[in-house]
Structure formats: structure tokens, C-alpha cells
Steps between C-alpha positions, in 0.01 A plus 500: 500500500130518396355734257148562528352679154147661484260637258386898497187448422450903491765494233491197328421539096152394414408410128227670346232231588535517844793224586729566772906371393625555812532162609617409140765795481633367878551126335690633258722691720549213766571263261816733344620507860498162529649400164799807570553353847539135351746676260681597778497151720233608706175299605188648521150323532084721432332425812139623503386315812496768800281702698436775253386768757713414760792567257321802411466632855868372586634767167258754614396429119262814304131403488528431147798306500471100505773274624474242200872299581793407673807424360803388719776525320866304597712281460354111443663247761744285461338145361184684413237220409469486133132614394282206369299620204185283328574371154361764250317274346312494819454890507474574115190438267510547142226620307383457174 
């Protein structure tokens, strides 16, 4: 199963100075589906490498309505590979 979410940019909330949250307020949401879907044994991965308007013209999607990801969502295989993260040092910098 895939789940593709969008942004309404004809409804999204904009703050005072001009700055669109739609794409903020559809992180937010994705990532509570895939932290509830991990709760319930299910794997999900954000892809956000795809033909934007083709997915847009496959939906029939509203002018002002952007395809922004694509989650599939399942069950992980057997013997999945084990994800290989860098140290944090390697990824962190403190500050002073």
C-alpha cells in the first residue's frame, strides 16, 4: 500500500508575514503516521523522489494541490538489512 499526501495550497494557514506552513503542517502529519504505524509493526519509508506532475495527472490532483510524498506502508521483510547510521560525532557540532 502507498499513501501519497499533498499540500492545499488554497487552504493551507499562512502566518501573518506571508509564510506558507503547508509543507510544515504535512511533515508533521506524515511523520505521526509513520511513528503510529511503527507502533503497530508496520514499515513505512518518506519518499520524495517522483515525477511530481505525472503523479498529479495520474490523481487527477486540484490545480492547487502539490503531491509533496509517498509513503508505502507494510510489513518489513524477513532479514531486513539493518540500517548503517554515521557516528554522531560525525553529524553533530557543538557550539560555543
Amino acid at each position: 500500500m502507498y499513501i501519497l499526501a499533498s499540500v492545499l495550497h488554497d487552504e493551507e494557514w499562512v502566518r501573518a508575514d506571508g509564510k506558507c506552513h503547508g509543507n510544515i503542517d504535512l511533515a508533521i502529519a506524515v511523520e505521526h503516521l509513520c511513528l503510529a504505524a511503527a507502533e503497530q509493526g508496520l514499515a513505512t519509508c518518506w519518499v520524495c523522489n517522483f515525477d511530481a506532475r505525472l503523479c498529479k495527472e495520474l490523481f487527477s490532483l486540484a490545480v492547487a494541490e502539490e503531491p509533496a510524498v509517498l509513503i508505502p506502508l507494510g510489513y518489513a521483510a524477513d532479514g531486513a538489512k539493518e540500517k548503517m547510521r554515521k557516528p554522531m560525532q560525525e553529524i553533530v557540532s557543538v557550539l560555543p
